[in-house]
GROMACS .gro file of N, CA and C in nm:
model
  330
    1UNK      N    1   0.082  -0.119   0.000
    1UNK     CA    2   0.000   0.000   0.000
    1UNK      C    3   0.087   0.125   0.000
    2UNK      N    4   0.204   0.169   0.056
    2UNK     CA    5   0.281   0.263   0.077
    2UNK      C    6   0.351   0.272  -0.069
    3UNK      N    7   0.393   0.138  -0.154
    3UNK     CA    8   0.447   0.126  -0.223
    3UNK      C    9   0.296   0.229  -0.342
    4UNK      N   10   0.221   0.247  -0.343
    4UNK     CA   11   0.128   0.267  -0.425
    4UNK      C   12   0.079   0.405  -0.398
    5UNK      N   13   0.131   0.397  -0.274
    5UNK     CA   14   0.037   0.564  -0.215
    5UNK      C   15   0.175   0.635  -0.279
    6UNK      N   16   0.320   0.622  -0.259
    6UNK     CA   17   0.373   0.671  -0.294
    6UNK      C   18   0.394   0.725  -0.495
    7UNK      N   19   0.347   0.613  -0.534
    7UNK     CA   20   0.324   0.638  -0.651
    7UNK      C   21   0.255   0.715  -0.718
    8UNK      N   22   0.156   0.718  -0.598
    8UNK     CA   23   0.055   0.791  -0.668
    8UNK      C   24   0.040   0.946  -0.635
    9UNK      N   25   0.141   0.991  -0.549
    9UNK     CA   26   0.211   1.103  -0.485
    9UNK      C   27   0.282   1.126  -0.593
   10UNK      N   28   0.371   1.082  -0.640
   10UNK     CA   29   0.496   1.082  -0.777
   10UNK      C   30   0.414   1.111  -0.896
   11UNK      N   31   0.319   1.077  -0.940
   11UNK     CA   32   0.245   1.072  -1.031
   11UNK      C   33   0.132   1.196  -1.064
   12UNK      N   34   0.125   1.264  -0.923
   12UNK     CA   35   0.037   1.343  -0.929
   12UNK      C   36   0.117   1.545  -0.925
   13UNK      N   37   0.059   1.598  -1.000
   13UNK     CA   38   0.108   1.762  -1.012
   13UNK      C   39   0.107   1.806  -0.924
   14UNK      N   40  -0.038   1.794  -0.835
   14UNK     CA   41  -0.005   1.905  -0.717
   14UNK      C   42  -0.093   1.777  -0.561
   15UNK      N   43  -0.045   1.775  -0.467
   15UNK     CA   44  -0.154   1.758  -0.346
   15UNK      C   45  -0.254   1.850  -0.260
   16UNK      N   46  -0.343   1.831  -0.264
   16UNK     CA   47  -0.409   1.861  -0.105
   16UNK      C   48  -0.399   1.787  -0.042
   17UNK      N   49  -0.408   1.867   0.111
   17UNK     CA   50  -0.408   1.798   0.198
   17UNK      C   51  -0.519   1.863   0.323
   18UNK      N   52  -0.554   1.822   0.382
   18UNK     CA   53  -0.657   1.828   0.470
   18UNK      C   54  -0.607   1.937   0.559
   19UNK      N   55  -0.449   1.884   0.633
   19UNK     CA   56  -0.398   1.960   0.763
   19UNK      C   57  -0.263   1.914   0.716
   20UNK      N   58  -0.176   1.960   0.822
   20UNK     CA   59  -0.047   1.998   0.788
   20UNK      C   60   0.029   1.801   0.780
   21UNK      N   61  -0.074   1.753   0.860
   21UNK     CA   62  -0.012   1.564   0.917
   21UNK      C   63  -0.005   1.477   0.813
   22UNK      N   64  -0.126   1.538   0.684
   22UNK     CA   65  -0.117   1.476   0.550
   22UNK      C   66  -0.046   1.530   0.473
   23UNK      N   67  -0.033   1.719   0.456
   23UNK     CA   68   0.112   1.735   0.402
   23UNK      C   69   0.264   1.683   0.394
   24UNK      N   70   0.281   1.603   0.560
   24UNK     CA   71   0.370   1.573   0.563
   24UNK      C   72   0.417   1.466   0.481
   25UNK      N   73   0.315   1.368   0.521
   25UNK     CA   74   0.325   1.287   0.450
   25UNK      C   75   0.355   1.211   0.295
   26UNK      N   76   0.240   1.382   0.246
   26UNK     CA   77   0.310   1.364   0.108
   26UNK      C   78   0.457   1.424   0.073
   27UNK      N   79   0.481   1.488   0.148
   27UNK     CA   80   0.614   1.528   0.114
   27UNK      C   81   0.728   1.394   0.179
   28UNK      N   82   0.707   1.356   0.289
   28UNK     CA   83   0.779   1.286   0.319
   28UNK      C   84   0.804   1.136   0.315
   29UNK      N   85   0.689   1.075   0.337
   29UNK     CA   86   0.644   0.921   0.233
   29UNK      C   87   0.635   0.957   0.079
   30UNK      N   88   0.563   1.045   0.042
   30UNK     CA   89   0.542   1.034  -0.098
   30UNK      C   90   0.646   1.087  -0.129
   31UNK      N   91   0.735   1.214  -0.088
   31UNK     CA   92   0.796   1.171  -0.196
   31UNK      C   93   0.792   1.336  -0.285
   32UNK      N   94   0.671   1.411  -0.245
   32UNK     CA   95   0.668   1.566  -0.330
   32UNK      C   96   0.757   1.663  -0.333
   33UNK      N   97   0.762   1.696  -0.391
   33UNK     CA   98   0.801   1.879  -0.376
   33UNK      C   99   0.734   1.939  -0.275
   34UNK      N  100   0.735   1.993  -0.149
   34UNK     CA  101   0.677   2.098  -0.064
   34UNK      C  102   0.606   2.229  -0.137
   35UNK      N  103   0.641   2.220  -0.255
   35UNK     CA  104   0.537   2.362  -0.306
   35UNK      C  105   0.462   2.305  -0.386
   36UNK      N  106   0.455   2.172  -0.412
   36UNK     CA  107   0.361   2.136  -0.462
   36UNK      C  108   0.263   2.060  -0.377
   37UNK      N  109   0.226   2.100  -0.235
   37UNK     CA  110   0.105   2.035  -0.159
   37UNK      C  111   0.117   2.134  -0.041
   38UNK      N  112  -0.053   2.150  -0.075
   38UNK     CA  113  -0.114   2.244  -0.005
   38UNK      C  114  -0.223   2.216   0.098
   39UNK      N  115  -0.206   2.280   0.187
   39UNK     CA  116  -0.326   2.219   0.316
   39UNK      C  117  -0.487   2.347   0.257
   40UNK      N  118  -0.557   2.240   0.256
   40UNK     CA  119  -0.665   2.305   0.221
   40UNK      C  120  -0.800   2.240   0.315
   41UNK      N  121  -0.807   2.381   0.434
   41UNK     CA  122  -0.898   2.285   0.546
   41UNK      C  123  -1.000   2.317   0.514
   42UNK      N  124  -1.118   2.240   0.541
   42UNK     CA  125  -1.257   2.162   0.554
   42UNK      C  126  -1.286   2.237   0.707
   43UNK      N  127  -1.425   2.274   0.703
   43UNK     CA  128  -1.442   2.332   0.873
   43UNK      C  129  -1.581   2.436   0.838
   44UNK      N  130  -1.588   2.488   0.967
   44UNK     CA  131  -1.677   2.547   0.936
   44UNK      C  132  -1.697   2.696   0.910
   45UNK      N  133  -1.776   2.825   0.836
   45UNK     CA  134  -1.755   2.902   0.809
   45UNK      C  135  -1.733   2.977   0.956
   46UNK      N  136  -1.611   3.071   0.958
   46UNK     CA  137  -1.631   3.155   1.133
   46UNK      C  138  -1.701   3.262   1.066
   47UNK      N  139  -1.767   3.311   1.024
   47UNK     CA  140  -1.887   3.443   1.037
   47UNK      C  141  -2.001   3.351   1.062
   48UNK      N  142  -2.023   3.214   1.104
   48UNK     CA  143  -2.141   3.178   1.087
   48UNK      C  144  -2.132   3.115   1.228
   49UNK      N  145  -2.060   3.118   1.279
   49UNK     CA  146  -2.030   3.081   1.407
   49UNK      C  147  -2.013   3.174   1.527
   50UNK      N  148  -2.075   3.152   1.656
   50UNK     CA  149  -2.129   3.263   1.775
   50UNK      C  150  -2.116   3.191   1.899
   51UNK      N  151  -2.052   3.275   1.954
   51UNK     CA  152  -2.047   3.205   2.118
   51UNK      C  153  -2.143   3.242   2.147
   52UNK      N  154  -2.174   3.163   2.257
   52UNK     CA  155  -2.330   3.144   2.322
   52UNK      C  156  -2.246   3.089   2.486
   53UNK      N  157  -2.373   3.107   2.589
   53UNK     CA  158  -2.325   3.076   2.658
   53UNK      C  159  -2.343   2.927   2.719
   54UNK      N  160  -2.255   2.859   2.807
   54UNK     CA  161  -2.260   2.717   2.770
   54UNK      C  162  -2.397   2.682   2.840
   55UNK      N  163  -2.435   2.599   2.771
   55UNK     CA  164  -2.581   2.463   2.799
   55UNK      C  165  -2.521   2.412   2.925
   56UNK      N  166  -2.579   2.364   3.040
   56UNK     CA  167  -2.531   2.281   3.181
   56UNK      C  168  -2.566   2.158   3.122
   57UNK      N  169  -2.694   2.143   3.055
   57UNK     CA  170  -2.804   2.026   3.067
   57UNK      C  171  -2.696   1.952   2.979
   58UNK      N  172  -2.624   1.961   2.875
   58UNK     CA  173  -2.562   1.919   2.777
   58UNK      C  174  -2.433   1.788   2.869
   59UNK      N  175  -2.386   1.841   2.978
   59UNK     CA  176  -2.384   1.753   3.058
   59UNK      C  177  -2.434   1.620   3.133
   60UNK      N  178  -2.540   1.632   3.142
   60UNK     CA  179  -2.672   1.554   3.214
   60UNK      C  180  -2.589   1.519   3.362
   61UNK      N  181  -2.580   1.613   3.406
   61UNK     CA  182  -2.594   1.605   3.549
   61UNK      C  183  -2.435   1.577   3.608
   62UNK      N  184  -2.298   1.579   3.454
   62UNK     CA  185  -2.214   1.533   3.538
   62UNK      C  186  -2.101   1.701   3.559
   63UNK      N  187  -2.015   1.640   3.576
   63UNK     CA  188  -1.909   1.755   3.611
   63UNK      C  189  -1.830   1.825   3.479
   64UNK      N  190  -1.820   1.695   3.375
   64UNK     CA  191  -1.692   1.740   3.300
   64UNK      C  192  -1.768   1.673   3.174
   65UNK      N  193  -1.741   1.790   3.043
   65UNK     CA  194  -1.796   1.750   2.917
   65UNK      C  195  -1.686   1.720   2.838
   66UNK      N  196  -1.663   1.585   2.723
   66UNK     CA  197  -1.591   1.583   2.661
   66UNK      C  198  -1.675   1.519   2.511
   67UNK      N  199  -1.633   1.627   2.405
   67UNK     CA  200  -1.723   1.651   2.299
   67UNK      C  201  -1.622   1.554   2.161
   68UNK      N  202  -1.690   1.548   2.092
   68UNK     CA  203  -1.621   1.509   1.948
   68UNK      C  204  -1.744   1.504   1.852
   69UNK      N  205  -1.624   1.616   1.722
   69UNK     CA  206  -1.771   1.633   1.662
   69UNK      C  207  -1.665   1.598   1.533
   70UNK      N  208  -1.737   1.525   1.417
   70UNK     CA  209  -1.669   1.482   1.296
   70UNK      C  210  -1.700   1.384   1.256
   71UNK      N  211  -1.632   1.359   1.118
   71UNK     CA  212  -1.675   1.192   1.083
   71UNK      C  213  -1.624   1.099   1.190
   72UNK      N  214  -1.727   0.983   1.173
   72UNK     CA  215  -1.685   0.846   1.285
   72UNK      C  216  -1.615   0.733   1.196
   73UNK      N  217  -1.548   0.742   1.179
   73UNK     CA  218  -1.463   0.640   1.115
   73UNK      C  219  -1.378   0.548   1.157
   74UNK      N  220  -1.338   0.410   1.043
   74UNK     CA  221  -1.186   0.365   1.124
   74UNK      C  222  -1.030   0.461   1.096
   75UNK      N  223  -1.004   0.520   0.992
   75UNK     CA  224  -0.912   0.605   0.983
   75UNK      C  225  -0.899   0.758   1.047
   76UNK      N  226  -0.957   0.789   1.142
   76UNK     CA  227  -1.002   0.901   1.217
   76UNK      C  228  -0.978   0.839   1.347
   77UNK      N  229  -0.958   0.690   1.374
   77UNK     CA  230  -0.897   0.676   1.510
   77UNK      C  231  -1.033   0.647   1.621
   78UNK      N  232  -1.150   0.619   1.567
   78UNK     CA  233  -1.278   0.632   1.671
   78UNK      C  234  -1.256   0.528   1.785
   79UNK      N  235  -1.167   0.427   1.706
   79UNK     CA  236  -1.128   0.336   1.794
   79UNK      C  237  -1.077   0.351   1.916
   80UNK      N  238  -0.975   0.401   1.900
   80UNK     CA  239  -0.931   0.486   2.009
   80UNK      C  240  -0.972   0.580   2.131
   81UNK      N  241  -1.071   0.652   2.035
   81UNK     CA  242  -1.157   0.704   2.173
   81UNK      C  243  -1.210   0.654   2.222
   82UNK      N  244  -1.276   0.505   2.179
   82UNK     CA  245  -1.362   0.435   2.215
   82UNK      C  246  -1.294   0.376   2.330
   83UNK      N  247  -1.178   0.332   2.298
   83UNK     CA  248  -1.084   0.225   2.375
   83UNK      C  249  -1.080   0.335   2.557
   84UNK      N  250  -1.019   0.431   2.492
   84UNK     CA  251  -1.007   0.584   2.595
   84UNK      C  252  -1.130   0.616   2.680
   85UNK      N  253  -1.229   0.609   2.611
   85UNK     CA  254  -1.384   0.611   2.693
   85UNK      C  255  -1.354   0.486   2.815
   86UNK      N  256  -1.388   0.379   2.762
   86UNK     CA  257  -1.355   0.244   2.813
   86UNK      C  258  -1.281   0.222   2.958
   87UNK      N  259  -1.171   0.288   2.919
   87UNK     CA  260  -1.035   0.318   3.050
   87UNK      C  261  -1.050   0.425   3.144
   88UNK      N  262  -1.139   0.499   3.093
   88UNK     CA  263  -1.174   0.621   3.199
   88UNK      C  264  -1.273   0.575   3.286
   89UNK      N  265  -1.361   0.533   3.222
   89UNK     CA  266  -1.516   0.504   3.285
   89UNK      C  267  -1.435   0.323   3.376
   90UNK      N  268  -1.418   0.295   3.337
   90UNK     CA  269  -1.406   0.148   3.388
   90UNK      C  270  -1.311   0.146   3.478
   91UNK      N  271  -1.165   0.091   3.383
   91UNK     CA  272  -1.042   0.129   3.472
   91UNK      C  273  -1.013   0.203   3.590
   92UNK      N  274  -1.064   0.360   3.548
   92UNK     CA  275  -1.032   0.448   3.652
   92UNK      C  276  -1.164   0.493   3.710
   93UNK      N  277  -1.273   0.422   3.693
   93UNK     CA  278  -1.425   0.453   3.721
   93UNK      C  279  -1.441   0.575   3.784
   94UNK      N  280  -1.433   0.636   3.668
   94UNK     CA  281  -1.439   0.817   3.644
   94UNK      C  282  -1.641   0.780   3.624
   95UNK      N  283  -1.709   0.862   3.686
   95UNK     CA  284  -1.836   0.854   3.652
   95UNK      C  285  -1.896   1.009   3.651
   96UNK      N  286  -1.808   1.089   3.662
   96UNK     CA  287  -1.849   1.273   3.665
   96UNK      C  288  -1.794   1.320   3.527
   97UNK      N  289  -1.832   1.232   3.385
   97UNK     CA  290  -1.749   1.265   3.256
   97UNK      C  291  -1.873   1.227   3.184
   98UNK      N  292  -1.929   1.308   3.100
   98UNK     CA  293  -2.001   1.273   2.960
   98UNK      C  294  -1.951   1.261   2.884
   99UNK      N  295  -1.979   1.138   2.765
   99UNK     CA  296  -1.896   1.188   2.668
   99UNK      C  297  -2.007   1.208   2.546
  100UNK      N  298  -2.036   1.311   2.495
  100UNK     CA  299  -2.111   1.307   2.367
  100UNK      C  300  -2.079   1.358   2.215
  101UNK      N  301  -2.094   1.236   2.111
  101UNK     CA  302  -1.959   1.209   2.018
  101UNK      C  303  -2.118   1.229   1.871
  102UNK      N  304  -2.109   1.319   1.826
  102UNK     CA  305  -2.208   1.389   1.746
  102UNK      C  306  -2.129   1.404   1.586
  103UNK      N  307  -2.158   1.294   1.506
  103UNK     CA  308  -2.085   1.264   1.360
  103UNK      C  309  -2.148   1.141   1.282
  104UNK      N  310  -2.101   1.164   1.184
  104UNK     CA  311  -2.152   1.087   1.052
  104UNK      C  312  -2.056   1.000   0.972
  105UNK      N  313  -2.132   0.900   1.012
  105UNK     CA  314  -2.064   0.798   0.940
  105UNK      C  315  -2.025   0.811   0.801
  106UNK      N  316  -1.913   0.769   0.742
  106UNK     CA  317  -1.814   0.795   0.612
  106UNK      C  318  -1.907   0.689   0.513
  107UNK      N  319  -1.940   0.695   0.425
  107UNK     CA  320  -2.016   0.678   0.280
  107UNK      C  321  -1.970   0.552   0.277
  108UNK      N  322  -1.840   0.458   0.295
  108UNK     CA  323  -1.829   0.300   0.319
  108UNK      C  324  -1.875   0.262   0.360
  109UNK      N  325  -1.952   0.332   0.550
  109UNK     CA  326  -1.971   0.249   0.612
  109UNK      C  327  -2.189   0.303   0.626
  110UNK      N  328  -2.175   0.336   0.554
  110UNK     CA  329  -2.381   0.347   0.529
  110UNK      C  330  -2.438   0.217   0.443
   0.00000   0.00000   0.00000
């Protein structure tokens, strides 16, 4: 697969990249020119965005909010939080932590 991603880095004029972690990559697995790959982020518009003041209820009753908002995927690592949820709540039976994880599943997995 590396052998192919790289190729296809070599093969291609210019990259995007999402954030700077996939730039690297193409420059440094693949293999680019640095002026030829550009981070071009995805997000949301800030004139359309407003602080407000925070919701309590959004909690449900505990102490500490921990949010994730984005696609739910396996290449996004969900695993991981999942695993991380798991070890907090259990392991260290943390029970004053919400966690509410608000995203859309990636077009493979519908």
């Amino acid at each position: 697969m590396v052998a192919l991603e790289r190729l296809t880095f070599r093969t291609a004029d210019v990259s995007l990249a999402t954030n700077e972690s996939y730039r690297r990559i193409a420059i440094e697995r693949g293999g680019m020119d640095p002026g030829k790959v550009t981070v071009v982020r995805s997000g949301p518009s800030l004139e359309r965005l407003r602080i407000v003041p925070p919701d309590a209820s959004l909690k449900r009753g505990r102490k500490h909010l921990v949010g994730y908002v984005g696609v739910m995927g396996r290449q996004e690592g969900i695993d991981l939080l999942l695993r991380a949820v798991k070890r907090i709540v259990h392991t260290h039976g943390r029970s004053d932590i919400h966690f509410g994880l608000v995203a859309e599943a990636p077009r493979s997995m519908r």
